[in-house]
XYZ file of C-alpha atoms in Angstrom:
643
model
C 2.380 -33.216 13.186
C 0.995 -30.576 10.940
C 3.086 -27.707 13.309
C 6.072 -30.040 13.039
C 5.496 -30.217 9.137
C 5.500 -26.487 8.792
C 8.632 -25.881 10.585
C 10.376 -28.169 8.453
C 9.057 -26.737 5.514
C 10.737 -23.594 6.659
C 14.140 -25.085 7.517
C 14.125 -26.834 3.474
C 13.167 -23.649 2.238
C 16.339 -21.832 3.948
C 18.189 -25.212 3.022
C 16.896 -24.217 -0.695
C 17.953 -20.459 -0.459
C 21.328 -21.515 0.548
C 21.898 -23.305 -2.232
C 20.272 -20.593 -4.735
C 23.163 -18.516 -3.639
C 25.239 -20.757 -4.495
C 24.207 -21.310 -7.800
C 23.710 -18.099 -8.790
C 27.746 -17.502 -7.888
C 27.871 -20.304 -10.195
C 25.782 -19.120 -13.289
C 27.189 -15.664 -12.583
C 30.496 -16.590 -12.667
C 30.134 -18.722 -15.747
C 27.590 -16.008 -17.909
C 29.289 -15.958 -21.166
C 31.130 -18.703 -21.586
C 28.167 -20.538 -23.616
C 29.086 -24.038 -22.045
C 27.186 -27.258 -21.756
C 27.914 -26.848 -18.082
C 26.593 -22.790 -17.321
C 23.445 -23.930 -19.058
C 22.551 -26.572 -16.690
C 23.606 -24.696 -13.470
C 21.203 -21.543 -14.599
C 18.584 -24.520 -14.968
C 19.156 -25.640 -11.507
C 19.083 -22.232 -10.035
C 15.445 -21.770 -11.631
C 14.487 -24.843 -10.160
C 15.682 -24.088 -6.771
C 13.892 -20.940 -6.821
C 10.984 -22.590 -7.390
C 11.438 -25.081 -5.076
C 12.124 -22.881 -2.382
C 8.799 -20.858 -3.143
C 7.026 -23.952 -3.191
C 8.177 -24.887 0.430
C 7.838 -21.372 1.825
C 3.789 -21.479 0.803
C 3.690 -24.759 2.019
C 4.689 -23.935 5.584
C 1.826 -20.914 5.038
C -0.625 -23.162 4.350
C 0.383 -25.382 6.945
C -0.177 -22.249 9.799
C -3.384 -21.512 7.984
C -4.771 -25.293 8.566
C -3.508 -24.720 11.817
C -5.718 -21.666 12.514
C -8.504 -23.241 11.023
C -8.405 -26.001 12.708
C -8.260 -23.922 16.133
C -5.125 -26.444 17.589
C -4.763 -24.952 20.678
C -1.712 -27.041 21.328
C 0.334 -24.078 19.392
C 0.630 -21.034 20.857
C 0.492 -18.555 18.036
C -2.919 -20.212 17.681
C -3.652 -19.983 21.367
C -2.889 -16.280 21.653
C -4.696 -15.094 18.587
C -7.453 -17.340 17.709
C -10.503 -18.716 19.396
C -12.954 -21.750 18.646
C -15.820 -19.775 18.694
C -14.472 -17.349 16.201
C -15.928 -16.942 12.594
C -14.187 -19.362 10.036
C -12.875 -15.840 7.869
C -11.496 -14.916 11.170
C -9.927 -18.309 11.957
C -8.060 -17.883 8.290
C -7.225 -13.920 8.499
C -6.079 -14.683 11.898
C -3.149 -16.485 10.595
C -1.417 -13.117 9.192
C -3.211 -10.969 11.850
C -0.211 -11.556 14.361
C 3.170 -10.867 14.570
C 4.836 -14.207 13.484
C 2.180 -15.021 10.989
C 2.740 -11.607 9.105
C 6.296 -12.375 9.290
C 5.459 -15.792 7.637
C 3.144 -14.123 5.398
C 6.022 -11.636 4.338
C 8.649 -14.290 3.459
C 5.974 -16.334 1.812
C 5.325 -13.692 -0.700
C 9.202 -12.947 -1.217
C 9.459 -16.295 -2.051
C 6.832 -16.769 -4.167
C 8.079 -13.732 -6.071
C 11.582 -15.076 -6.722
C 10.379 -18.438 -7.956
C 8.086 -16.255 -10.288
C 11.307 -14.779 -11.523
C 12.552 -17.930 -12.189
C 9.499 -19.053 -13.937
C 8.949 -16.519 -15.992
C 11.831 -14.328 -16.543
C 13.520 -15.306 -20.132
C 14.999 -11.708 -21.558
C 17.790 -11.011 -19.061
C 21.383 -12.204 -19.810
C 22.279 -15.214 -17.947
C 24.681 -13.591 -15.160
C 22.016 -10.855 -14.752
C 19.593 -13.213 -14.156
C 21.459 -14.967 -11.748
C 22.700 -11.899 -9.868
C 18.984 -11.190 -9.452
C 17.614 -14.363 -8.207
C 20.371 -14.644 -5.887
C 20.201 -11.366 -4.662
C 16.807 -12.647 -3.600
C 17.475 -15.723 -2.026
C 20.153 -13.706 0.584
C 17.192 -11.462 1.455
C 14.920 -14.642 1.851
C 17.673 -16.346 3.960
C 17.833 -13.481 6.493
C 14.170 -13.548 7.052
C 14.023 -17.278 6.817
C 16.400 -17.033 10.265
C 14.242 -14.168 11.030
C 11.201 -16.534 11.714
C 13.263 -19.491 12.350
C 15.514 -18.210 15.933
C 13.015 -15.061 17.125
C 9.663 -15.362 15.447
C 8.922 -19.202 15.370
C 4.935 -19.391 14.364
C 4.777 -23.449 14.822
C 5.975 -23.403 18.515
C 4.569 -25.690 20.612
C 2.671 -25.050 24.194
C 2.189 -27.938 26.924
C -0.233 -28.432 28.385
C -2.600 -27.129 25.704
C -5.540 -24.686 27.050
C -8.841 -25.493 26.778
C -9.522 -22.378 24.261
C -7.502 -19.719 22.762
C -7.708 -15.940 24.257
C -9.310 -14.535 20.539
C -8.100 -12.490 18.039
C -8.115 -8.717 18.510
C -11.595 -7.243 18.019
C -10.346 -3.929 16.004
C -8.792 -7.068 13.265
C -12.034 -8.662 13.487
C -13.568 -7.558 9.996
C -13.388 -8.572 6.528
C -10.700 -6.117 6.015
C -7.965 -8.247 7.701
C -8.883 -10.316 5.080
C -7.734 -8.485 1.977
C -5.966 -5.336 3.313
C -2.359 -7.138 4.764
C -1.697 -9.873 1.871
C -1.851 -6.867 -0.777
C -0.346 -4.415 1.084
C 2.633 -7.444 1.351
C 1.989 -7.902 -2.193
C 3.374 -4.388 -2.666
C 5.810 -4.036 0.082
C 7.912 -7.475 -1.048
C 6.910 -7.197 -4.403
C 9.357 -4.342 -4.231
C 11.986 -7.116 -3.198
C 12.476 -8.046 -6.520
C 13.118 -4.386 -8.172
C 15.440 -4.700 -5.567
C 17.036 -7.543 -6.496
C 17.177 -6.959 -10.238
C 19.118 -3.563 -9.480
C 21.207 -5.382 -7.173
C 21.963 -8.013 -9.608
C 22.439 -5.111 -12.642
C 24.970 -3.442 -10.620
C 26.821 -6.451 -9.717
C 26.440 -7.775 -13.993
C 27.161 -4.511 -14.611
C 23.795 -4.319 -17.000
C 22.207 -1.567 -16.519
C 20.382 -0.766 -19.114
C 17.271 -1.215 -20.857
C 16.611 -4.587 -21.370
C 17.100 -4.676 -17.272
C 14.409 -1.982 -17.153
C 11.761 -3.897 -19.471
C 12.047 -7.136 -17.405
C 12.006 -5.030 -13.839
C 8.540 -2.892 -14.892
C 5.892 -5.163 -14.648
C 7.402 -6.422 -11.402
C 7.179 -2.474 -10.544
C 3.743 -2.357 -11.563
C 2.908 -4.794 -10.209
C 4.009 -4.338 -6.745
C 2.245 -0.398 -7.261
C -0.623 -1.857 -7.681
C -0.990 -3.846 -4.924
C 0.042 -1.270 -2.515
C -2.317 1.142 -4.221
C -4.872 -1.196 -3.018
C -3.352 -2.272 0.265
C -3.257 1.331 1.363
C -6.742 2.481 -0.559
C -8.239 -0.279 1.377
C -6.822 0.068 4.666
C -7.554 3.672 4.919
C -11.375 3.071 4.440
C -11.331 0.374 7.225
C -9.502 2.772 9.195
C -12.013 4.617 8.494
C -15.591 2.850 9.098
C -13.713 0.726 11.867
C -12.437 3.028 14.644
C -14.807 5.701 14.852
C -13.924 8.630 14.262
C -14.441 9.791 10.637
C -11.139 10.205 9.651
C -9.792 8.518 6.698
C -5.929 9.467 7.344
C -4.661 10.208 10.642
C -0.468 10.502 9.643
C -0.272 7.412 12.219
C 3.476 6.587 12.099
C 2.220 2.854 10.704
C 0.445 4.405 7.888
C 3.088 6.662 6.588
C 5.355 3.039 6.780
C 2.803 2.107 3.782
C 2.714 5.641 2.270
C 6.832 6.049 2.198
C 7.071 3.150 -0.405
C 4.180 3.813 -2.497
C 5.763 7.274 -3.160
C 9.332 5.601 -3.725
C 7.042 3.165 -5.818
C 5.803 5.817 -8.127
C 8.753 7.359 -8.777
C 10.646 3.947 -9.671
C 7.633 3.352 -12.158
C 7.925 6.535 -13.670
C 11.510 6.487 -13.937
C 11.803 3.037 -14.928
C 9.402 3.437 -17.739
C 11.627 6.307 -18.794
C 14.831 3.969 -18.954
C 12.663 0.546 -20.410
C 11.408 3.183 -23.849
C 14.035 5.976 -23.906
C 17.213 4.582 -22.573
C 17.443 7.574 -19.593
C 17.909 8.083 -15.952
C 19.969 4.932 -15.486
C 21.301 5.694 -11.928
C 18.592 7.181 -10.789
C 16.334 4.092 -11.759
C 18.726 2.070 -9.308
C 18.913 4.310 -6.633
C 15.051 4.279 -6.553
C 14.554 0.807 -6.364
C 17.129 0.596 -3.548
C 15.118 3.334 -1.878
C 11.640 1.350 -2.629
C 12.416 -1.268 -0.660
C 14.249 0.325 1.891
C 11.175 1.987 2.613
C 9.570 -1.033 2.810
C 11.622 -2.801 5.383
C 11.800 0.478 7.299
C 8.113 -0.062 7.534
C 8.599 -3.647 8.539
C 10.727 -2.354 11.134
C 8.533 0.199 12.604
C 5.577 -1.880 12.669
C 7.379 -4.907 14.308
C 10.153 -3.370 16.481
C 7.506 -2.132 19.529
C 8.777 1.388 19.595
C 5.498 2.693 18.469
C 2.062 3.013 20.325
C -0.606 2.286 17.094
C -3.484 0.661 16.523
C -2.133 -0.928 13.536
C 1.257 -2.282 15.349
C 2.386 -5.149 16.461
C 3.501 -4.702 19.742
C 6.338 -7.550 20.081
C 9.577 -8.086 21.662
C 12.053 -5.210 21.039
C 14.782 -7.496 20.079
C 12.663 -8.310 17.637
C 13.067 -4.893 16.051
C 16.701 -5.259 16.716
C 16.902 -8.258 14.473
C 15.136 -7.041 11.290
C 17.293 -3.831 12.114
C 20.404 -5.801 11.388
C 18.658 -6.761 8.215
C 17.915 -3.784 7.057
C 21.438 -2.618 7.830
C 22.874 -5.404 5.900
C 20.806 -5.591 2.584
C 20.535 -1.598 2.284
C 23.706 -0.797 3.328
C 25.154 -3.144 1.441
C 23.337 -2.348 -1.788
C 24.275 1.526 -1.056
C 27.612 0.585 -0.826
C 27.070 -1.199 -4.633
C 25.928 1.364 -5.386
C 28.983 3.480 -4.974
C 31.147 1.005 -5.890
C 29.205 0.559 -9.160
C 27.804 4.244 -10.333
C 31.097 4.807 -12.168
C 30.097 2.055 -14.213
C 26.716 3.329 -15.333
C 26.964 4.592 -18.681
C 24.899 7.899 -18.901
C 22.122 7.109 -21.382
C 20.673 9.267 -23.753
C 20.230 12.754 -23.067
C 17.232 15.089 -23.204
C 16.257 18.680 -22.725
C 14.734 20.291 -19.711
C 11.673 20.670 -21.472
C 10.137 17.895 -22.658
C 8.278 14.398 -21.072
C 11.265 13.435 -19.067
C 11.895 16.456 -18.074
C 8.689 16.054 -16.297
C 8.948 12.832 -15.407
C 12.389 13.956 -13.494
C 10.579 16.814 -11.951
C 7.850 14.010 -10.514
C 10.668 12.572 -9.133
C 12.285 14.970 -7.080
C 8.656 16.460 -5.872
C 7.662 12.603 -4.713
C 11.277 12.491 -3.332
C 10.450 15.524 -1.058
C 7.369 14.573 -0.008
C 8.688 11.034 0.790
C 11.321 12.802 2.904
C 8.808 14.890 4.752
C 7.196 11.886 5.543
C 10.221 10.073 6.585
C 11.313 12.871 8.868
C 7.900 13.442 10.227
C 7.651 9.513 11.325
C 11.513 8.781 12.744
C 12.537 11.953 14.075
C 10.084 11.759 17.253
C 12.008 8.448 17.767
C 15.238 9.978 16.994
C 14.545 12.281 19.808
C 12.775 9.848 22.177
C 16.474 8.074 22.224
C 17.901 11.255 23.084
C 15.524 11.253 26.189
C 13.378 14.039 24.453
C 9.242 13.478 24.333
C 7.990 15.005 21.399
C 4.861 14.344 18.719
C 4.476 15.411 14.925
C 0.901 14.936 13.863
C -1.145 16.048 10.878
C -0.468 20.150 11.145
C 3.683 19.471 10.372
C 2.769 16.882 7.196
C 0.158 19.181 5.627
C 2.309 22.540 5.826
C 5.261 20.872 4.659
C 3.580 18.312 2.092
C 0.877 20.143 0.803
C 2.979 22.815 -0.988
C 4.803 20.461 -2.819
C 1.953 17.869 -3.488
C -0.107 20.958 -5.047
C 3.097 21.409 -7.363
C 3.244 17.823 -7.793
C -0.321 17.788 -9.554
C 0.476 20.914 -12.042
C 3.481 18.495 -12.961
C 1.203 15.348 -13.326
C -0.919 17.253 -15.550
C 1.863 18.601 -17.959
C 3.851 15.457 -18.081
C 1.834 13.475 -20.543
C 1.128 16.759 -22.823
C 4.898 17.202 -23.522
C 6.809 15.141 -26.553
C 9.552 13.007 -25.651
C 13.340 14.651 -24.954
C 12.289 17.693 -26.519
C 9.527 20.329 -26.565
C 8.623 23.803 -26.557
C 7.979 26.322 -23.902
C 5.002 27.896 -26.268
C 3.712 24.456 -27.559
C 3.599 23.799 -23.711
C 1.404 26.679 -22.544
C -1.001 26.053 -25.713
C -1.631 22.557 -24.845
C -2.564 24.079 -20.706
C -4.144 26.677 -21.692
C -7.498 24.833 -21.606
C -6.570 23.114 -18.488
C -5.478 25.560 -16.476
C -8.805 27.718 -17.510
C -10.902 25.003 -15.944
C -8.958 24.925 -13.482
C -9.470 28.844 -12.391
C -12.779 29.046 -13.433
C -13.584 25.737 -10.867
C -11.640 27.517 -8.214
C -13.541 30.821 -8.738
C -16.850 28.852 -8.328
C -16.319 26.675 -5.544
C -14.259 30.168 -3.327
C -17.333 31.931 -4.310
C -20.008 30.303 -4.249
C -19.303 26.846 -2.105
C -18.216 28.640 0.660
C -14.671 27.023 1.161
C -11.293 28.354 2.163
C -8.998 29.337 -0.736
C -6.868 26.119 -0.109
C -9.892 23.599 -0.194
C -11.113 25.388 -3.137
C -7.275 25.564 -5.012
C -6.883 22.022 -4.652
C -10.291 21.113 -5.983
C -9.475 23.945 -8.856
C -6.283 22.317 -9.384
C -8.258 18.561 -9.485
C -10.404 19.984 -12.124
C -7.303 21.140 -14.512
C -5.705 17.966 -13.867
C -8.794 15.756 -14.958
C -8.930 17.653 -18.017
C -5.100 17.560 -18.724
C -5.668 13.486 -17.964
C -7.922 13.044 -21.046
C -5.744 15.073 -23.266
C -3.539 12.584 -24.599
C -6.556 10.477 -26.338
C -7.627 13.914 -28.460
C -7.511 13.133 -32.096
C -6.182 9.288 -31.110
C -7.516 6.302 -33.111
C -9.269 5.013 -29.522
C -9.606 1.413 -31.145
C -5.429 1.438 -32.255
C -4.689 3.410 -28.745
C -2.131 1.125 -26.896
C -3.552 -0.077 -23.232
C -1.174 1.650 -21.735
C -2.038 5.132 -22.741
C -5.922 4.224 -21.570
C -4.080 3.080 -18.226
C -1.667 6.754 -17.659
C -5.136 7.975 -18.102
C -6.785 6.161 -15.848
C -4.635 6.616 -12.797
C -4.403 10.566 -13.747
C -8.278 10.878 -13.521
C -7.943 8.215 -10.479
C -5.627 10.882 -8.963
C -7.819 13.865 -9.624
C -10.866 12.308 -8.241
C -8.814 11.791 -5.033
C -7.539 14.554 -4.210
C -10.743 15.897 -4.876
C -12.791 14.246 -2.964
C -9.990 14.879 0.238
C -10.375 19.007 -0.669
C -14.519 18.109 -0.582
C -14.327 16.451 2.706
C -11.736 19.256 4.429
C -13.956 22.283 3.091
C -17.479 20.961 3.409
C -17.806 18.642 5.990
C -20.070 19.045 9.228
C -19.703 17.604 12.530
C -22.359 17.518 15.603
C -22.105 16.312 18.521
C -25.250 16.033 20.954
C -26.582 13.865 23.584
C -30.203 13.369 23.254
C -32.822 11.321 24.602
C -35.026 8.921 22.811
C -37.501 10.588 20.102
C -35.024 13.796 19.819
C -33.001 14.681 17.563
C -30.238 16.217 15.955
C -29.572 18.252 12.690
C -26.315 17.153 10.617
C -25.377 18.988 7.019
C -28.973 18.675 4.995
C -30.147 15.632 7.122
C -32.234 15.381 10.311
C -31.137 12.701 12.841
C -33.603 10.846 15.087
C -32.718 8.648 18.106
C -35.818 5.899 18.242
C -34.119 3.220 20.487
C -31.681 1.941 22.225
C -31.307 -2.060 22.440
C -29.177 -5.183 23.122
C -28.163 -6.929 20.023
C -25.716 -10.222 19.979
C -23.473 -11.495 17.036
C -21.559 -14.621 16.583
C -18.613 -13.415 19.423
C -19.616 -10.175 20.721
C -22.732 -8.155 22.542
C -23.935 -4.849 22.124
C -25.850 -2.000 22.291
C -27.695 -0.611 19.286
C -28.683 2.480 17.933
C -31.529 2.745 16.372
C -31.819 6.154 14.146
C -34.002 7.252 11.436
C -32.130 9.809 9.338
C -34.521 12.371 6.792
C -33.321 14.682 4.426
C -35.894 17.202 2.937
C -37.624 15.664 -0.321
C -36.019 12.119 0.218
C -37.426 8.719 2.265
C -36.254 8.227 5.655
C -33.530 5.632 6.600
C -32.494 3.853 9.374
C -29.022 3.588 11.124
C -27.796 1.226 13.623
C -24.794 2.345 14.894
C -23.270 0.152 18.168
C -20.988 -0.229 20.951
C -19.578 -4.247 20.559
C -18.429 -5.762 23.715
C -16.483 -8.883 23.113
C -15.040 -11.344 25.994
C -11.957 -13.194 24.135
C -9.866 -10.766 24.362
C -12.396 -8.638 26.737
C -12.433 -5.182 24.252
C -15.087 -2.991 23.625
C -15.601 -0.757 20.257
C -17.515 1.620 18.433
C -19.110 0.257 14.920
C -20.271 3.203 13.124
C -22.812 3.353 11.186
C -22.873 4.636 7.440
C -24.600 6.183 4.755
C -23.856 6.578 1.488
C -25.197 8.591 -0.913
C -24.396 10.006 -4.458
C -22.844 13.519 -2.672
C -21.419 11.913 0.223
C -22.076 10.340 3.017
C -23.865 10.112 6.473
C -21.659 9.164 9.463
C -23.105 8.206 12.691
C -21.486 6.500 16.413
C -23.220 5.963 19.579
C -21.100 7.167 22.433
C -21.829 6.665 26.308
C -25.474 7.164 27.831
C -25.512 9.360 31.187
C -27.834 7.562 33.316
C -30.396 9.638 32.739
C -31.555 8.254 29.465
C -29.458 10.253 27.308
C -27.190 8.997 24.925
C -23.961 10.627 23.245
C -24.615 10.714 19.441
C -22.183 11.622 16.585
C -22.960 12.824 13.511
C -20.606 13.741 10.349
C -21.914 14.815 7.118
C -19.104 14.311 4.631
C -19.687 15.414 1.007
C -17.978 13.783 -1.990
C -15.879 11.679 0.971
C -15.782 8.757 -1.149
C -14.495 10.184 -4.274
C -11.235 9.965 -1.942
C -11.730 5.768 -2.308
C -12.621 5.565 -5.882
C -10.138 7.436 -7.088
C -8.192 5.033 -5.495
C -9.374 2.177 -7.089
C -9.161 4.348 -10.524
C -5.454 4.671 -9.829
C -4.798 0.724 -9.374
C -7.243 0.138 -12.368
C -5.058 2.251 -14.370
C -1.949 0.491 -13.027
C -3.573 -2.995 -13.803
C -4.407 -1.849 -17.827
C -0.930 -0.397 -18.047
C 0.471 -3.992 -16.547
C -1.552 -5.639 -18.898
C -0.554 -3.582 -22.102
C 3.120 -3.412 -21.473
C 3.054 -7.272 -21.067
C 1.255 -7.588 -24.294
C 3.486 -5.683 -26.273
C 6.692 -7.313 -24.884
C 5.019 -10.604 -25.286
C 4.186 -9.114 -29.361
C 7.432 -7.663 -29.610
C 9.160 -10.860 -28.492
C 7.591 -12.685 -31.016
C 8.047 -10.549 -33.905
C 11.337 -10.987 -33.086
C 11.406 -15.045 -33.131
């Protein structure tokens, strides 16, 4: 009964958003008036909310004892899962299909709107209730999403004996962690939505509406920041081939929101403190998570070959299509309906912080359409009976100008006073950054060896890692707000990023070779040395293993085992590389296909400074977490000051 449970958790839970809709019309309709009456509908409509979060995890859960349970007599279980699988891949395997995701996806939109509900107390009562209705019609769409074409509790008779196993490419820790945040980011940006849908509809924009939208902002940034950090080094390690970012259609879907992410924060931060950019704060978070359910879309509708798709029924794609049609078309047409409305907000000159802030904006704007245009217009043109590919030489041309722009803006943003500033006060405060900047391009064009472009960007991460610590000169560190430490943060996060991707494109070495046991084969400053070749087993899979011993002059010798897995449910073989890490870099190794003759292909990449890319990742979310943390403090503070 457990599958029969979980479906009718999901039918309350649309029962539940129905009548949040409702309500909110209600409270809406009544903000104002003061009555005995309003108050008690705008109680009810909290408690709905949270009702219907409450029901949506529930049905989750449900799935996940399911999986773990390995009941065979439901097929979403039978096609994904086997007995014999680890217990961490019993659970992951609950979101690493199709209708699990999708379960997974309405889960957290739920969850977030009954948070709203919970938590939010500044808005105005009508803006409130425009908001958490606004998210109960996009929980009701995907609510008959699952319910009529992506049922996850359906039933199979005669149960099989065993399930045909989980994909072997998902089976890794990563599944783990890497979908629920990346969902964490992609609905969190559900509720910006909603609170610009229910501002425009209130008529409240403003900012009051700004302060109770960032930390949902922030929050959702964060989360993708790690999502996509995350996925990019399992990516990485898992399939082989020593790339960290391959401009797969499925991982620009992640990348095209995190850039409309960024600019919402920046912009919304700009409207919470200073009262500017009004429309352009609700355009953004329109266009946040449109870019999210575009990515839905692309990953679900089976018009893209990927590794990381879901290859599913087209109709499918046709549904959530419709969806996307109906919430972002209808918010766009809000949105023109409404802009008249929008008062203009205070004004500021050119130069000065949000000047720079605006700047951001319309650089992460044209990147995100470069990225857009890159991914759909090969579709676009497949419809039109036209093959056609756009890989990584079209998105580096075209991005890579304006990201390189984008970072001499990031590092004069935060060194410019708010709505006004001067040219010469400007070039004073760069002057030491942009020194350190030439002087570390100079150096590394000279004397590392590297192209001018590898060497510009890792000049131009240099300058902005300088300009990043800037704003704490002659601070009171103790009395500094959190927030500041956090802006901080992410900048150095950023410059450590994009240095480590110039280290990796100017200095890495590849070799391939096939070599017999007790040769070997010279990588970057390490010598390679093929000792065996042997079975190994593992709790689902065979293989064959690898044995190297790796040397580099004045250091100990290590040993890699690199393998090629062989797994029977689903039958799927794979390539586990093997990796070193090291202080400046790290040692990349795969075994490819022997030749009968006792030789074995072996790959070798020597990537220096490679994981700088990941850790200034995790710098960036770190920095989004201490500004979350701070602003939320202070509001909290400010809040009751004011009591």
């Amino acid at each position: 009964m457990i599958a029969e449970a979980g479906l009718a958790a999901l039918w309350l839970a649309t029962g539940f958003a129905l009548v949040q809709v409702l309500l909110a019309w209600g409270a809406a309709k009544g903000a104002g008036q003061g009555s005995a009456g309003a108050s008690m509908v705008m109680t009810a409509l909290r408690r709905v909310a949270i009702v219907q979060g409450l029901l949506a995890l529930a049905a989750f859960v449900l799935l996940v004892v399911l999986f773990v349970r390995s009941d065979m007599s439901v097929l979403l279980v039978v096609e994904n899962s086997h007995s014999m699988k680890p217990l961490i891949y019993k659970i992951a395997g609950a979101w690493g299909n199709h209708e699990g995701s999708m379960l997974l996806w309405v889960t957290v939109l739920a969850i977030s709107g009954a948070g709203v509900a919970l938590f939010e107390k500044r808005l105005p009562q009508g803006t409130l209730a425009a908001t958490l209705g606004a998210q109960a019609a996009i929980a009701i769409g995907f609510y008959a999403f699952l319910a009529f074409a992506s049922n996850p509790f359906v039933r199979v008779s005669p149960p099989p004996l065993d399930g045909r196993g989980l994909n072997p490419l998902l089976q890794d820790p990563g599944l783990a962690f890497h979908p629920p945040t990346l969902y964490l980011g992609y609905v969190g940006l559900s509720v910006a939505f909603s609170f610009a849908v229910g501002a425009l509809l209130m008529r409240d924009v403003g900012p009051a509406f700004a302060r109770a939208m960032r930390p949902w902002v922030l929050a959702a940034w964060i989360f993708l920041t790690i999502g996509i950090t995350a996925g990019s080094y399992w990516a990485y390690y898992e399939l082989g081939w020593g790339g960290w970012w391959f401009w797969d259609p499925v991982e620009n879907a992640s990348l095209m929101p995190w850039l409309a992410a960024t600019a919402l924060l920046h912009s919304v931060s700009v409207l919470a403190t200073r009262d500017g950019l009004r429309a352009w704060t609700v355009m953004l978070a329109v266009v946040a998570f449109s870019m999210s359910m575009i990515g839905t879309f692309l990953v679900r509708s089976g018009i893209l070959i990927s590794v990381h798709a879901f290859a599913v029924d087209p109709t499918r794609g046709g549904f959530i299509l419709a969806l996307l049609g109906l919430y972002i078309g209808g918010a766009l047409a809000l949105f023109g309906a409404r802009i008249g409305t929008v008062k203009q907000g205070t004004t500021f000159e050119l130069v000065s912080r949000e000047g720079a802030l605006v700047l951001n904006n319309l650089l992460l704007s044209v990147i995100l359409g470069v990225v857009f245009i890159g991914t759909l217009y090969p579709l676009v043109a497949q419809a039109a009976g036209v093959q056609l590919s756009i890989g990584a030489p079209f998105f580096e041309k075209a991005a890579v100008p304006v990201a390189l722009a984008l970072v001499a803006a990031t590092a004069a943003g935060p060194l410019l006073k708010w709505r006004r500033d001067q040219w010469n006060a400007l070039f004073g405060k760069l002057l030491v950054p942009v020194g350190v900047a030439g002087i570390a391009f100079a150096l590394v064009f000279a004397l590392g060896g590297a192209q001018w472009l590898p060497a510009l960007v890792l000049g131009l991460a240099a300058g902005l890692a300088v300009a990043s610590v800037i704003p704490l000169i002659r601070r009171n560190l103790r009395r500094t707000p959190l927030h500041i430490y956090g802006m901080v943060v992410a900048h150095l996060g950023i410059a450590v990023s994009i240095a480590g991707m110039a280290a990796d494109s100017a200095f890495k070495v590849e070799r391939l070779a096939a070599i017999s046991v007790g040769q070997n084969v010279t990588v970057g400053p390490y010598r390679v040395e093929l000792l065996e070749v042997r079975p190994a087993v593992g709790p689902n899979w065979s293989a064959l293993e690898a044995h190297l011993k790796a040397t580099r002059a004045g250091g100990a010798p290590f040993d890699l085992f690199p393998q090629q897995r062989f797994f029977a449910n689903p039958p799927t073989n794979t390539n586990e590389a093997a990796i070193a890490t090291e202080l400046d870099g790290q040692l990349y190794t795969v075994i490819g296909q022997g030749d009968g003759e006792g030789r074995w292909q072996i790959r070798a990449w020597w990537k220096p400074f490679v994981t700088l890319i990941w850790a200034g990742g995790a710098m960036i979310a770190l920095g989004g977490l201490l500004s979350l943390i701070g602003r939320v403090r202070r509001e909290r503070r400010d809040a009751e000051d004011g009591a």
